[in-house]
Amino acid sequence: MTRPAHPGRMLFVNIPVADLERSKAFFTKLGFSFNPNFTDETAACMVVGEQASVMLLSHQRFAEFAKLPMADPTTHTLALYCFSAASRDEVDAVSAAALAAGGTEVDGAEDYGFMYSRSFYDLDGHGWQVMWMD
């Protein structure tokens, strides 16, 4: 049974970062922008799409929302974040920008013909994948 779509629903993913300004600079180099209405000295709202954002939160701010202890993303994986690109070339360009900005490549390009992706760790160790699908 197919469930009905929720066209007005928005997605906000919250992740902890050690240095908010450093993380904002990193993701700006990857082409992301930030919504100033939801950005202050403890949080930055990174716009991923019309209905999706990633909230970069200082450790202290993240702890205010989380009821369980915060995991270290350099030693534990709780989630992997994936976003789409318009082309294979954009996948390569974003990945190259991530590495040039201090990110770490997870593995080489994965090419399935209809889908092409690359993965990297950000400055805090969170795993990201950028992918193109035909």
JSON list of C-alpha atoms in Angstrom, two decimals:
[
{"chain": "A", "resi": 1, "resn": "MET", "atom": "CA", "xyz": [0.00, 0.00, 0.00]},
{"chain": "A", "resi": 2, "resn": "THR", "atom": "CA", "xyz": [1.40, 3.40, -0.99]},
{"chain": "A", "resi": 3, "resn": "ARG", "atom": "CA", "xyz": [1.28, 6.08, 1.66]},
{"chain": "A", "resi": 4, "resn": "PRO", "atom": "CA", "xyz": [0.25, 9.61, 0.69]},
{"chain": "A", "resi": 5, "resn": "ALA", "atom": "CA", "xyz": [2.98, 12.17, 0.04]},
{"chain": "A", "resi": 6, "resn": "HIS", "atom": "CA", "xyz": [3.51, 15.09, 2.38]},
{"chain": "A", "resi": 7, "resn": "PRO", "atom": "CA", "xyz": [4.28, 17.96, -0.03]},
{"chain": "A", "resi": 8, "resn": "GLY", "atom": "CA", "xyz": [4.47, 20.63, 2.66]},
{"chain": "A", "resi": 9, "resn": "ARG", "atom": "CA", "xyz": [6.69, 18.65, 5.02]},
{"chain": "A", "resi": 10, "resn": "MET", "atom": "CA", "xyz": [10.20, 19.96, 5.63]},
{"chain": "A", "resi": 11, "resn": "LEU", "atom": "CA", "xyz": [13.24, 18.01, 6.84]},
{"chain": "A", "resi": 12, "resn": "PHE", "atom": "CA", "xyz": [15.75, 19.36, 9.37]},
{"chain": "A", "resi": 13, "resn": "VAL", "atom": "CA", "xyz": [18.67, 17.09, 10.26]},
{"chain": "A", "resi": 14, "resn": "ASN", "atom": "CA", "xyz": [20.63, 18.20, 13.34]},
{"chain": "A", "resi": 15, "resn": "ILE", "atom": "CA", "xyz": [24.32, 17.34, 13.67]},
{"chain": "A", "resi": 16, "resn": "PRO", "atom": "CA", "xyz": [26.91, 18.42, 16.26]},
{"chain": "A", "resi": 17, "resn": "VAL", "atom": "CA", "xyz": [30.05, 20.25, 15.13]},
{"chain": "A", "resi": 18, "resn": "ALA", "atom": "CA", "xyz": [33.12, 21.15, 17.19]},
{"chain": "A", "resi": 19, "resn": "ASP", "atom": "CA", "xyz": [33.71, 24.56, 15.59]},
{"chain": "A", "resi": 20, "resn": "LEU", "atom": "CA", "xyz": [30.64, 26.16, 14.01]},
{"chain": "A", "resi": 21, "resn": "GLU", "atom": "CA", "xyz": [32.48, 28.85, 12.02]},
{"chain": "A", "resi": 22, "resn": "ARG", "atom": "CA", "xyz": [34.97, 26.32, 10.67]},
{"chain": "A", "resi": 23, "resn": "SER", "atom": "CA", "xyz": [32.12, 24.00, 9.61]},
{"chain": "A", "resi": 24, "resn": "LYS", "atom": "CA", "xyz": [30.24, 26.87, 7.95]},
{"chain": "A", "resi": 25, "resn": "ALA", "atom": "CA", "xyz": [33.37, 27.77, 5.98]},
{"chain": "A", "resi": 26, "resn": "PHE", "atom": "CA", "xyz": [33.83, 24.12, 4.95]},
{"chain": "A", "resi": 27, "resn": "PHE", "atom": "CA", "xyz": [30.28, 23.71, 3.65]},
{"chain": "A", "resi": 28, "resn": "THR", "atom": "CA", "xyz": [30.30, 27.12, 1.98]},
{"chain": "A", "resi": 29, "resn": "LYS", "atom": "CA", "xyz": [33.27, 25.88, -0.08]},
{"chain": "A", "resi": 30, "resn": "LEU", "atom": "CA", "xyz": [31.06, 22.96, -1.18]},
{"chain": "A", "resi": 31, "resn": "GLY", "atom": "CA", "xyz": [28.45, 25.41, -2.51]},
{"chain": "A", "resi": 32, "resn": "PHE", "atom": "CA", "xyz": [25.96, 25.41, 0.37]},
{"chain": "A", "resi": 33, "resn": "SER", "atom": "CA", "xyz": [24.31, 28.55, 1.73]},
{"chain": "A", "resi": 34, "resn": "PHE", "atom": "CA", "xyz": [22.84, 29.29, 5.15]},
{"chain": "A", "resi": 35, "resn": "ASN", "atom": "CA", "xyz": [19.44, 30.61, 6.16]},
{"chain": "A", "resi": 36, "resn": "PRO", "atom": "CA", "xyz": [20.15, 33.62, 8.38]},
{"chain": "A", "resi": 37, "resn": "ASN", "atom": "CA", "xyz": [16.73, 33.31, 10.07]},
{"chain": "A", "resi": 38, "resn": "PHE", "atom": "CA", "xyz": [17.88, 30.09, 11.75]},
{"chain": "A", "resi": 39, "resn": "THR", "atom": "CA", "xyz": [21.56, 30.88, 12.20]},
{"chain": "A", "resi": 40, "resn": "ASP", "atom": "CA", "xyz": [23.29, 32.39, 15.23]},
{"chain": "A", "resi": 41, "resn": "GLU", "atom": "CA", "xyz": [26.50, 31.86, 17.22]},
{"chain": "A", "resi": 42, "resn": "THR", "atom": "CA", "xyz": [25.40, 28.35, 18.30]},
{"chain": "A", "resi": 43, "resn": "ALA", "atom": "CA", "xyz": [23.63, 27.05, 15.18]},
{"chain": "A", "resi": 44, "resn": "ALA", "atom": "CA", "xyz": [23.70, 27.38, 11.40]},
{"chain": "A", "resi": 45, "resn": "CYS", "atom": "CA", "xyz": [20.90, 26.30, 9.07]},
{"chain": "A", "resi": 46, "resn": "MET", "atom": "CA", "xyz": [22.55, 24.86, 5.95]},
{"chain": "A", "resi": 47, "resn": "VAL", "atom": "CA", "xyz": [20.11, 24.82, 3.03]},
{"chain": "A", "resi": 48, "resn": "VAL", "atom": "CA", "xyz": [20.23, 21.51, 1.14]},
{"chain": "A", "resi": 49, "resn": "GLY", "atom": "CA", "xyz": [17.04, 21.96, -0.92]},
{"chain": "A", "resi": 50, "resn": "GLU", "atom": "CA", "xyz": [13.70, 23.72, -0.90]},
{"chain": "A", "resi": 51, "resn": "GLN", "atom": "CA", "xyz": [12.37, 21.48, 1.86]},
{"chain": "A", "resi": 52, "resn": "ALA", "atom": "CA", "xyz": [15.55, 20.12, 3.46]},
{"chain": "A", "resi": 53, "resn": "SER", "atom": "CA", "xyz": [18.16, 21.67, 5.75]},
{"chain": "A", "resi": 54, "resn": "VAL", "atom": "CA", "xyz": [20.99, 20.48, 7.95]},
{"chain": "A", "resi": 55, "resn": "MET", "atom": "CA", "xyz": [21.33, 22.25, 11.28]},
{"chain": "A", "resi": 56, "resn": "LEU", "atom": "CA", "xyz": [24.98, 22.49, 12.27]},
{"chain": "A", "resi": 57, "resn": "LEU", "atom": "CA", "xyz": [24.89, 22.83, 16.06]},
{"chain": "A", "resi": 58, "resn": "SER", "atom": "CA", "xyz": [27.65, 23.57, 18.54]},
{"chain": "A", "resi": 59, "resn": "HIS", "atom": "CA", "xyz": [28.20, 20.66, 20.93]},
{"chain": "A", "resi": 60, "resn": "GLN", "atom": "CA", "xyz": [26.55, 22.62, 23.75]},
{"chain": "A", "resi": 61, "resn": "ARG", "atom": "CA", "xyz": [23.49, 23.47, 21.64]},
{"chain": "A", "resi": 62, "resn": "PHE", "atom": "CA", "xyz": [23.19, 19.91, 20.34]},
{"chain": "A", "resi": 63, "resn": "ALA", "atom": "CA", "xyz": [23.27, 18.59, 23.92]},
{"chain": "A", "resi": 64, "resn": "GLU", "atom": "CA", "xyz": [20.26, 20.78, 24.75]},
{"chain": "A", "resi": 65, "resn": "PHE", "atom": "CA", "xyz": [18.19, 18.82, 22.20]},
{"chain": "A", "resi": 66, "resn": "ALA", "atom": "CA", "xyz": [19.64, 15.32, 22.61]},
{"chain": "A", "resi": 67, "resn": "LYS", "atom": "CA", "xyz": [18.59, 13.28, 25.59]},
{"chain": "A", "resi": 68, "resn": "LEU", "atom": "CA", "xyz": [21.32, 10.66, 25.14]},
{"chain": "A", "resi": 69, "resn": "PRO", "atom": "CA", "xyz": [25.10, 11.19, 25.21]},
{"chain": "A", "resi": 70, "resn": "MET", "atom": "CA", "xyz": [26.58, 12.59, 22.02]},
{"chain": "A", "resi": 71, "resn": "ALA", "atom": "CA", "xyz": [28.61, 10.07, 20.02]},
{"chain": "A", "resi": 72, "resn": "ASP", "atom": "CA", "xyz": [32.02, 10.85, 18.55]},
{"chain": "A", "resi": 73, "resn": "PRO", "atom": "CA", "xyz": [31.58, 10.72, 14.73]},
{"chain": "A", "resi": 74, "resn": "THR", "atom": "CA", "xyz": [35.26, 9.85, 14.30]},
{"chain": "A", "resi": 75, "resn": "THR", "atom": "CA", "xyz": [34.73, 6.53, 16.12]},
{"chain": "A", "resi": 76, "resn": "HIS", "atom": "CA", "xyz": [31.00, 5.76, 15.72]},
{"chain": "A", "resi": 77, "resn": "THR", "atom": "CA", "xyz": [28.65, 6.04, 12.75]},
{"chain": "A", "resi": 78, "resn": "LEU", "atom": "CA", "xyz": [25.10, 6.98, 13.64]},
{"chain": "A", "resi": 79, "resn": "ALA", "atom": "CA", "xyz": [24.04, 8.23, 10.22]},
{"chain": "A", "resi": 80, "resn": "LEU", "atom": "CA", "xyz": [25.36, 8.80, 6.72]},
{"chain": "A", "resi": 81, "resn": "TYR", "atom": "CA", "xyz": [24.23, 11.93, 4.90]},
{"chain": "A", "resi": 82, "resn": "CYS", "atom": "CA", "xyz": [23.65, 11.87, 1.16]},
{"chain": "A", "resi": 83, "resn": "PHE", "atom": "CA", "xyz": [22.66, 14.67, -1.21]},
{"chain": "A", "resi": 84, "resn": "SER", "atom": "CA", "xyz": [22.16, 14.72, -4.94]},
{"chain": "A", "resi": 85, "resn": "ALA", "atom": "CA", "xyz": [24.05, 16.54, -7.66]},
{"chain": "A", "resi": 86, "resn": "ALA", "atom": "CA", "xyz": [22.89, 17.55, -11.13]},
{"chain": "A", "resi": 87, "resn": "SER", "atom": "CA", "xyz": [25.65, 15.67, -12.98]},
{"chain": "A", "resi": 88, "resn": "ARG", "atom": "CA", "xyz": [28.67, 13.39, -12.65]},
{"chain": "A", "resi": 89, "resn": "ASP", "atom": "CA", "xyz": [30.89, 16.44, -13.08]},
{"chain": "A", "resi": 90, "resn": "GLU", "atom": "CA", "xyz": [29.17, 18.14, -10.14]},
{"chain": "A", "resi": 91, "resn": "VAL", "atom": "CA", "xyz": [29.73, 15.02, -8.01]},
{"chain": "A", "resi": 92, "resn": "ASP", "atom": "CA", "xyz": [33.45, 15.25, -8.79]},
{"chain": "A", "resi": 93, "resn": "ALA", "atom": "CA", "xyz": [33.55, 19.03, -8.25]},
{"chain": "A", "resi": 94, "resn": "VAL", "atom": "CA", "xyz": [31.83, 18.88, -4.85]},
{"chain": "A", "resi": 95, "resn": "SER", "atom": "CA", "xyz": [34.02, 15.98, -3.75]},
{"chain": "A", "resi": 96, "resn": "ALA", "atom": "CA", "xyz": [37.17, 17.82, -4.86]},
{"chain": "A", "resi": 97, "resn": "ALA", "atom": "CA", "xyz": [36.01, 20.92, -2.96]},
{"chain": "A", "resi": 98, "resn": "ALA", "atom": "CA", "xyz": [35.41, 18.84, 0.17]},
{"chain": "A", "resi": 99, "resn": "LEU", "atom": "CA", "xyz": [38.93, 17.39, 0.02]},
{"chain": "A", "resi": 100, "resn": "ALA", "atom": "CA", "xyz": [40.50, 20.78, -0.71]},
{"chain": "A", "resi": 101, "resn": "ALA", "atom": "CA", "xyz": [38.63, 22.25, 2.30]},
{"chain": "A", "resi": 102, "resn": "GLY", "atom": "CA", "xyz": [40.04, 19.62, 4.67]},
{"chain": "A", "resi": 103, "resn": "GLY", "atom": "CA", "xyz": [37.63, 16.71, 4.27]},
{"chain": "A", "resi": 104, "resn": "THR", "atom": "CA", "xyz": [38.83, 13.12, 3.93]},
{"chain": "A", "resi": 105, "resn": "GLU", "atom": "CA", "xyz": [37.91, 10.80, 1.08]},
{"chain": "A", "resi": 106, "resn": "VAL", "atom": "CA", "xyz": [36.08, 7.68, 2.24]},
{"chain": "A", "resi": 107, "resn": "ASP", "atom": "CA", "xyz": [36.64, 5.62, -0.88]},
{"chain": "A", "resi": 108, "resn": "GLY", "atom": "CA", "xyz": [36.89, 6.10, -4.63]},
{"chain": "A", "resi": 109, "resn": "ALA", "atom": "CA", "xyz": [34.07, 6.91, -7.01]},
{"chain": "A", "resi": 110, "resn": "GLU", "atom": "CA", "xyz": [31.29, 4.34, -7.30]},
{"chain": "A", "resi": 111, "resn": "ASP", "atom": "CA", "xyz": [29.92, 4.09, -10.84]},
{"chain": "A", "resi": 112, "resn": "TYR", "atom": "CA", "xyz": [26.84, 1.95, -11.51]},
{"chain": "A", "resi": 113, "resn": "GLY", "atom": "CA", "xyz": [26.02, 3.52, -14.88]},
{"chain": "A", "resi": 114, "resn": "PHE", "atom": "CA", "xyz": [22.65, 4.94, -13.76]},
{"chain": "A", "resi": 115, "resn": "MET", "atom": "CA", "xyz": [24.19, 6.25, -10.51]},
{"chain": "A", "resi": 116, "resn": "TYR", "atom": "CA", "xyz": [27.56, 7.82, -9.73]},
{"chain": "A", "resi": 117, "resn": "SER", "atom": "CA", "xyz": [28.72, 8.80, -6.24]},
{"chain": "A", "resi": 118, "resn": "ARG", "atom": "CA", "xyz": [31.66, 9.78, -4.08]},
{"chain": "A", "resi": 119, "resn": "SER", "atom": "CA", "xyz": [31.94, 9.86, -0.30]},
{"chain": "A", "resi": 120, "resn": "PHE", "atom": "CA", "xyz": [33.90, 11.94, 2.20]},
{"chain": "A", "resi": 121, "resn": "TYR", "atom": "CA", "xyz": [34.15, 12.73, 5.89]},
{"chain": "A", "resi": 122, "resn": "ASP", "atom": "CA", "xyz": [33.66, 16.36, 6.92]},
{"chain": "A", "resi": 123, "resn": "LEU", "atom": "CA", "xyz": [35.88, 18.17, 9.43]},
{"chain": "A", "resi": 124, "resn": "ASP", "atom": "CA", "xyz": [34.08, 16.54, 12.37]},
{"chain": "A", "resi": 125, "resn": "GLY", "atom": "CA", "xyz": [34.12, 13.02, 10.92]},
{"chain": "A", "resi": 126, "resn": "HIS", "atom": "CA", "xyz": [30.49, 12.89, 9.72]},
{"chain": "A", "resi": 127, "resn": "GLY", "atom": "CA", "xyz": [30.11, 10.73, 6.60]},
{"chain": "A", "resi": 128, "resn": "TRP", "atom": "CA", "xyz": [28.71, 12.40, 3.46]},
{"chain": "A", "resi": 129, "resn": "GLN", "atom": "CA", "xyz": [27.93, 11.07, 0.01]},
{"chain": "A", "resi": 130, "resn": "VAL", "atom": "CA", "xyz": [27.25, 13.17, -3.08]},
{"chain": "A", "resi": 131, "resn": "MET", "atom": "CA", "xyz": [25.51, 11.30, -5.87]},
{"chain": "A", "resi": 132, "resn": "TRP", "atom": "CA", "xyz": [24.03, 11.70, -9.31]},
{"chain": "A", "resi": 133, "resn": "MET", "atom": "CA", "xyz": [21.22, 9.48, -10.58]},
{"chain": "A", "resi": 134, "resn": "ASP", "atom": "CA", "xyz": [20.04, 9.24, -14.18]}
]
